[in-house]
Coordinates of C-alpha atoms and ligand atoms in Angstrom, one line a residue:
M1 CA 31.8 -17.0 7.5
R2 CA 32.4 -20.6 6.0
L3 CA 30.9 -23.1 8.2
R4 CA 28.1 -20.5 7.9
K5 CA 28.0 -21.1 4.6
T6 CA 27.1 -24.3 4.1
A7 CA 25.3 -24.8 7.5
L8 CA 22.7 -21.9 5.5
A9 CA 23.2 -24.5 1.8
V10 CA 23.1 -28.0 4.0
A11 CA 19.6 -26.7 6.1
G12 CA 18.7 -25.7 2.1
L13 CA 19.1 -29.1 0.5
G14 CA 15.2 -30.3 -0.7
M15 CA 14.2 -27.3 -0.8
S16 CA 12.0 -25.1 -4.3
L17 CA 13.7 -22.0 -2.9
A18 CA 17.2 -23.7 -2.8
L19 CA 17.8 -25.2 -5.7
A20 CA 16.0 -22.2 -7.5
A21 CA 18.8 -19.9 -6.1
C22 CA 21.3 -22.1 -7.6
G23 CA 20.3 -22.0 -11.2
Q24 CA 20.6 -18.6 -10.1
N25 CA 23.6 -18.5 -8.5
A26 CA 25.5 -19.7 -11.6
A27 CA 25.9 -16.6 -13.1
A28 CA 26.4 -14.5 -9.8
P29 CA 30.2 -13.1 -9.1
S30 CA 30.3 -14.7 -5.8
A31 CA 29.8 -18.7 -7.1
P32 CA 32.3 -20.4 -9.0
A33 CA 31.3 -21.2 -12.7
G34 CA 29.8 -25.0 -12.6
S35 CA 29.6 -25.1 -8.6
S36 CA 26.7 -26.5 -7.1
A37 CA 26.8 -24.5 -4.1
P38 CA 23.2 -23.6 -3.7
A39 CA 23.2 -20.9 -2.1
A40 CA 25.2 -17.9 -1.8
P41 CA 25.2 -15.2 1.3
A42 CA 23.0 -12.8 1.3
A43 CA 25.9 -9.0 1.7
G44 CA 25.0 -7.7 -2.3
A45 CA 22.7 -9.8 -3.3
K46 CA 20.9 -7.7 -5.4
V47 CA 17.2 -7.0 -5.7
G48 CA 14.9 -5.3 -7.8
V49 CA 11.4 -4.3 -6.7
I50 CA 9.4 -2.3 -8.8
L51 CA 6.5 0.5 -6.9
P52 CA 3.6 0.3 -9.4
E53 CA 3.0 4.4 -10.2
T54 CA 3.6 7.6 -8.7
A55 CA 0.1 9.8 -9.4
S56 CA -2.5 6.9 -7.6
S57 CA -0.4 8.3 -3.9
A58 CA 2.0 10.0 -2.7
R59 CA 3.8 7.3 -0.8
W60 CA 5.0 5.6 -3.4
E61 CA 8.1 7.6 -3.8
G62 CA 7.8 9.7 -0.2
F63 CA 7.9 7.1 1.2
D64 CA 7.8 3.6 -0.4
K65 CA 11.0 4.1 -2.1
P66 CA 12.9 5.8 0.4
L67 CA 12.4 3.7 3.4
L68 CA 13.1 0.5 1.1
T69 CA 16.6 2.4 0.0
K70 CA 17.3 2.1 4.0
A71 CA 15.7 -1.1 4.9
M72 CA 17.3 -3.3 2.1
A73 CA 21.0 -1.6 2.3
A74 CA 20.6 -2.6 6.1
A75 CA 20.4 -6.2 5.4
G76 CA 22.4 -6.2 2.8
L77 CA 21.3 -6.3 0.2
Q78 CA 22.1 -4.4 -3.5
A79 CA 17.8 -2.6 -4.2
D80 CA 18.3 -2.6 -7.5
I81 CA 14.6 -0.4 -6.9
Q82 CA 11.9 1.0 -10.3
N83 CA 8.6 2.9 -9.8
A84 CA 6.2 2.0 -13.9
Q85 CA 4.7 5.4 -13.6
G86 CA 0.8 3.1 -14.1
D87 CA 2.4 1.7 -17.5
E88 CA 1.9 -1.8 -17.2
Q89 CA 3.9 -2.3 -20.1
K90 CA 7.3 -0.8 -18.3
F91 CA 6.3 -2.4 -15.4
S92 CA 6.9 -5.7 -17.8
T93 CA 9.8 -4.8 -19.6
L94 CA 11.1 -3.5 -16.1
A95 CA 11.3 -6.9 -14.8
D96 CA 12.5 -8.0 -18.2
G97 CA 15.7 -6.2 -17.7
M98 CA 15.9 -7.0 -13.7
I99 CA 15.0 -10.7 -14.5
A100 CA 18.1 -10.5 -17.4
S101 CA 20.7 -8.6 -14.6
G102 CA 20.7 -11.6 -12.4
V103 CA 18.0 -10.7 -9.3
K104 CA 18.1 -13.1 -6.3
V105 CA 14.4 -11.7 -5.3
L106 CA 11.8 -10.1 -6.9
V107 CA 9.5 -7.3 -4.9
I108 CA 6.3 -6.9 -6.7
A109 CA 3.7 -3.7 -6.1
S110 CA 1.6 -4.4 -8.9
I111 CA -0.4 -1.9 -12.0
S112 CA -2.6 -5.3 -11.4
S113 CA -3.2 -8.2 -10.1
E114 CA -2.9 -9.6 -13.8
S115 CA -0.1 -8.6 -15.2
G116 CA 2.2 -8.3 -11.7
A117 CA 0.1 -12.1 -11.3
A118 CA 2.9 -12.2 -15.4
V119 CA 5.1 -10.7 -14.5
A120 CA 5.6 -12.9 -11.3
A121 CA 5.8 -16.0 -13.6
K122 CA 8.6 -14.8 -15.1
A123 CA 10.3 -14.9 -12.8
K124 CA 9.2 -17.9 -10.6
A125 CA 10.4 -19.8 -14.1
Q126 CA 13.9 -18.4 -14.1
G127 CA 13.6 -19.1 -10.3
I128 CA 13.7 -15.9 -8.9
P129 CA 11.5 -15.8 -6.0
V130 CA 8.5 -12.9 -5.9
I131 CA 6.8 -11.8 -2.7
D132 CA 3.7 -9.1 -3.8
Y133 CA 4.7 -5.8 -1.6
D134 CA 1.3 -4.2 -0.5
R135 CA -0.8 -5.3 -3.7
L136 CA -1.1 -9.4 -3.5
N137 CA -2.0 -10.3 -7.5
L138 CA -4.9 -12.3 -7.6
G139 CA -4.1 -15.1 -9.9
G140 CA -0.3 -15.4 -9.4
S141 CA 1.7 -17.1 -7.9
S142 CA 4.2 -15.0 -5.1
D143 CA 5.8 -17.1 -2.6
Y144 CA 4.8 -14.1 -0.1
Y145 CA 2.8 -11.3 0.7
V146 CA 3.9 -8.0 2.7
S147 CA 1.2 -5.9 3.2
F148 CA -0.9 -3.7 5.9
D149 CA -4.0 -5.8 7.1
N150 CA -6.4 -4.2 4.5
V151 CA -9.3 -4.7 5.1
K152 CA -8.6 -3.4 9.0
V153 CA -7.9 0.4 7.3
G154 CA -10.8 -0.1 5.3
A155 CA -12.7 -0.8 8.5
L156 CA -11.0 1.5 10.2
Q157 CA -12.1 4.3 7.4
G158 CA -15.9 2.9 7.4
Q159 CA -15.4 4.1 12.2
G160 CA -13.9 7.6 10.7
L161 CA -17.0 8.4 9.0
A162 CA -19.7 6.9 11.3
D163 CA -17.7 8.5 14.0
A164 CA -18.5 12.5 12.1
L165 CA -21.6 11.7 10.6
K166 CA -23.0 9.7 14.5
S167 CA -25.4 13.2 15.2
K168 CA -26.3 13.2 11.4
P169 CA -29.3 10.7 11.3
G170 CA -29.5 9.6 7.8
A171 CA -26.4 11.7 5.8
Q172 CA -26.1 11.4 2.9
V173 CA -22.7 9.3 1.7
I174 CA -20.5 8.5 -1.4
Q175 CA -17.6 6.6 -1.2
I176 CA -15.1 6.6 -3.8
E177 CA -13.4 3.7 -4.1
G178 CA -9.4 2.7 -5.3
A179 CA -8.8 0.7 -9.2
P180 CA -11.3 -2.2 -9.1
T181 CA -7.8 -4.3 -10.4
D182 CA -6.1 -3.2 -6.7
N183 CA -7.0 -6.5 -4.8
N184 CA -6.0 -3.5 -1.6
A185 CA -9.1 -1.5 -2.9
T186 CA -11.6 -4.9 -2.7
L187 CA -10.7 -4.5 0.9
F188 CA -10.4 -1.2 1.6
Y189 CA -13.9 -1.9 0.3
N190 CA -14.3 -4.5 2.5
G191 CA -13.6 -3.1 5.7
Q192 CA -15.5 -0.1 5.0
Q193 CA -18.3 -1.8 4.2
T194 CA -18.5 -3.6 7.6
V195 CA -18.7 -0.9 9.3
L196 CA -21.4 1.4 6.9
K197 CA -23.1 -1.3 5.8
P198 CA -25.6 -1.9 8.2
L199 CA -25.9 2.3 9.4
F200 CA -27.1 1.8 5.2
D201 CA -30.2 -0.9 6.4
S202 CA -30.8 0.8 9.4
G203 CA -31.3 3.9 7.7
A204 CA -29.3 5.9 10.1
L205 CA -26.7 6.7 6.8
K206 CA -27.6 6.7 2.9
L207 CA -25.5 5.3 0.6
V208 CA -26.4 8.1 -2.8
Q209 CA -23.8 5.7 -4.8
M210 CA -21.1 4.1 -5.4
Q211 CA -17.7 4.4 -7.9
A212 CA -14.6 2.9 -8.0
I213 CA -12.0 4.8 -10.1
A214 CA -9.0 3.4 -12.3
K215 CA -6.1 3.0 -11.9
W216 CA -6.7 5.3 -8.4
D217 CA -6.8 7.8 -10.8
N218 CA -6.7 11.4 -8.2
Q219 CA -8.2 13.5 -10.9
V220 CA -11.1 11.1 -12.1
G221 CA -11.8 10.5 -8.5
G222 CA -12.6 14.4 -8.6
T223 CA -15.1 14.7 -11.9
T224 CA -16.3 11.8 -10.4
F225 CA -17.4 12.7 -7.1
E226 CA -18.4 16.2 -8.7
Q227 CA -20.6 14.3 -10.9
I228 CA -22.6 12.3 -8.3
L229 CA -22.6 15.7 -6.7
T230 CA -24.4 17.8 -9.4
S231 CA -26.8 14.8 -9.6
N232 CA -27.5 14.3 -6.1
G233 CA -28.9 17.7 -6.4
G234 CA -25.0 19.2 -4.2
K235 CA -26.7 17.4 -1.2
V236 CA -23.8 15.1 0.9
D237 CA -23.1 14.8 4.1
G238 CA -19.6 12.8 4.5
V239 CA -17.8 10.9 1.7
A240 CA -15.5 8.0 1.7
A241 CA -12.4 8.1 -0.1
A242 CA -10.0 5.7 -0.8
N243 CA -6.6 7.4 -0.2
D244 CA -5.8 11.0 0.6
G245 CA -5.4 11.3 -3.2
L246 CA -8.7 10.8 -4.2
A247 CA -9.6 13.0 0.1
G248 CA -8.1 16.1 -2.1
A249 CA -9.2 15.8 -5.1
I250 CA -12.9 15.4 -3.5
I251 CA -12.0 18.4 -1.2
T252 CA -10.7 20.5 -4.1
V253 CA -14.2 20.1 -5.0
L254 CA -15.6 20.4 -2.3
T255 CA -14.1 23.8 -1.8
K256 CA -16.2 24.6 -5.2
V257 CA -19.6 24.1 -3.9
G258 CA -18.5 26.2 -0.1
L259 CA -18.9 22.4 1.4
N260 CA -15.2 21.8 2.6
G261 CA -14.5 21.5 6.6
K262 CA -19.2 21.0 6.6
V263 CA -18.2 17.3 5.3
P264 CA -15.9 15.1 6.5
V265 CA -13.6 12.8 4.3
T266 CA -12.2 9.7 5.3
G267 CA -8.2 8.7 3.6
Q268 CA -5.3 7.1 3.7
D269 CA -1.2 7.2 3.4
A270 CA -0.8 9.8 6.5
T271 CA 0.0 11.7 3.7
P272 CA 1.3 15.3 4.2
D273 CA -1.4 16.8 2.3
G274 CA -3.4 14.8 3.2
L275 CA -2.3 15.8 7.1
Q276 CA -2.6 20.2 6.3
A277 CA -6.3 18.6 5.2
I278 CA -6.8 17.0 8.2
L279 CA -5.3 20.6 10.6
R280 CA -7.5 22.8 8.4
G281 CA -9.9 20.3 9.0
D282 CA -11.5 20.3 6.0
Q283 CA -10.6 16.3 5.9
Y284 CA -11.5 14.0 8.7
M285 CA -9.3 11.6 9.6
T286 CA -6.2 9.3 7.5
V287 CA -4.8 5.8 8.5
Y288 CA -1.2 5.6 8.8
K289 CA -0.1 2.9 7.8
P290 CA 3.9 2.7 9.0
I291 CA 6.1 2.1 5.9
D292 CA 9.3 1.5 7.7
Q293 CA 7.9 -1.5 9.3
E294 CA 6.4 -2.4 5.3
A295 CA 9.9 -2.1 4.8
D296 CA 12.0 -4.2 6.8
A297 CA 9.7 -7.6 6.7
T298 CA 10.4 -7.2 2.8
A299 CA 13.6 -6.7 2.6
K300 CA 13.8 -9.3 5.7
L301 CA 12.0 -11.9 4.2
A302 CA 13.9 -10.9 0.6
A303 CA 17.6 -10.8 2.5
A304 CA 16.2 -14.5 3.1
L305 CA 14.7 -15.9 0.1
A306 CA 18.5 -14.5 -1.2
K307 CA 20.0 -17.0 0.4
G308 CA 18.3 -19.6 0.1
D309 CA 16.9 -19.7 3.5
K310 CA 13.6 -20.3 3.0
A311 CA 12.8 -21.9 7.2
A312 CA 13.9 -17.8 8.0
A313 CA 12.2 -16.3 5.6
D314 CA 8.8 -18.4 6.8
A315 CA 9.2 -17.7 10.1
I316 CA 8.9 -14.3 9.3
A317 CA 6.0 -14.8 7.4
T318 CA 3.7 -16.8 9.6
G319 CA 0.5 -14.1 9.2
S320 CA -1.7 -15.9 5.5
S321 CA -3.8 -14.3 2.5
D322 CA -6.6 -15.1 0.1
D323 CA -5.2 -15.7 -3.2
T324 CA -9.4 -15.4 -4.1
K325 CA -8.8 -16.1 -7.6
A326 CA -6.2 -18.9 -7.1
S327 CA -7.9 -20.2 -4.5
R328 CA -5.0 -20.2 -2.4
K329 CA -3.5 -19.0 0.5
V330 CA 0.1 -16.6 0.6
P331 CA 2.6 -16.6 3.7
S332 CA 2.0 -13.2 5.0
V333 CA 3.0 -10.3 6.6
L334 CA -0.2 -8.1 7.8
L335 CA 1.2 -5.2 10.1
T336 CA -1.0 -2.9 11.3
P337 CA -2.4 0.3 10.1
V338 CA -3.8 3.6 12.1
L339 CA -7.0 5.5 12.8
I340 CA -5.7 9.6 12.4
T341 CA -7.8 12.5 13.5
K342 CA -6.5 16.2 14.1
D343 CA -5.7 14.7 17.1
K344 CA -3.4 11.4 16.3
V345 CA -1.6 14.1 13.5
K346 CA 1.1 14.2 15.9
S347 CA 1.8 10.8 16.6
V348 CA 2.4 11.0 12.6
I349 CA 5.4 13.4 13.3
D350 CA 6.0 11.9 15.9
A351 CA 6.7 8.7 14.6
G352 CA 9.5 10.4 12.3
A353 CA 6.8 9.1 9.4
V354 CA 6.5 12.6 8.4
K355 CA 8.0 16.3 9.2
A356 CA 6.4 19.3 10.7
S357 CA 8.0 21.4 7.9
E358 CA 5.8 18.7 6.0
V359 CA 2.8 19.7 7.4
C360 CA 3.1 23.1 9.7
V361 CA 3.0 25.8 7.0
A362 CA 1.1 29.7 6.8
A363 CA -3.4 28.0 6.8
T364 CA -1.9 24.8 9.0
Q365 CA 0.5 26.5 11.6
A366 CA -2.5 28.3 13.6
A367 CA -3.2 24.1 14.6
C368 CA 0.3 23.1 14.1
T369 CA 1.3 24.9 17.2
E370 CA -2.4 24.5 19.1
L371 CA -1.9 20.7 19.4
G372 CA 2.0 21.5 19.9
I373 CA 3.3 20.6 16.4
K374 CA 7.0 21.9 16.0
Ligands
LIG1 C1 -2.0 1.0 -1.3 C2 -2.9 2.6 -0.5 C3 -3.1 3.5 -2.3 C4 -3.8 3.8 -3.3 C5 -2.8 4.1 -4.1 C6 -3.3 1.1 -2.4 O1 -3.4 -0.2 -2.9 O2 -2.8 -0.2 -0.1 O3 -1.5 2.6 0.3 O4 -3.3 3.7 -1.2 O5 -3.0 1.5 -3.6 O6 -1.2 3.8 -4.4

């Protein structure tokens, strides 16, 4: 163990992250006061994680929190996982507290690029490496980014909608997108457009309106959709909804006017509610993003960074993402999203992401039986 520590320390010499970690280690109980040893072992290292919201998607508390808890523990880290509940001030205060408590690494899924970048700058000024989790902070300075191929997520949504509408030439489409302050929302939209724009241009589909929804607010998404629908004379043939939460609010509106099940709606996150809506026939598809993989990659990266082992971190983050605002490339782990239509719902349950009991309820039991979900 002692030898290993020394080897890591030597390997880390001259690397800014290791030096940065050195400053932090002075306060850590594992390093003697005044020690010049640059790296502490990751074992037990404290990692701060800030999640953005609970209401924008069931994923953050339902999937990310438990899976990050498990992955961080498996990587030998002591994780402090908090949720900012959509409040940028709280996000910043949580980060201050974590920095003051001596975290070795900060992992942030931010509410907006701007507030996320500000937090990252503060952490980095204290020598704490930062991982952008799921959402890339444009104009930021985080060291790494772990997420999915988010343009692909949007392309799967676009493809799902195009497939569902292929026998309806000129079908009228409404697009309800995520928060403009979340770079992912832009990537999802761009991905959708790779499929939908040529169809709009050729007249195969007709765009009624596209609207981005601040803070991914599901309720606002529903009322916005309702207004667009009303001003279009109650006519809609398909809806590109950026996630399952927005899809759910839209389906509520469609149900009110008797169009649920007749109008394909897309989604994302493979939430229990989204999967139920698919089984009922009210939602056409969702995008399953294996959050366990996202949590695992983040924990492994954090463990490497907690040790000041930049080479190990770089070996994990072999992808790259464009920060178009800071004009830099951020080393990334970008995982693969999966298109889920009714016939594929079972695969999400088989993967262990959601329990059968969470999707098989009175309204979906017949579909569950038919699809062998139990
Ligand atoms: C995430 C989605 C989520 C959305 C709203 C995005 O940044 O990638 O999974 O549905 O935020 O929380």
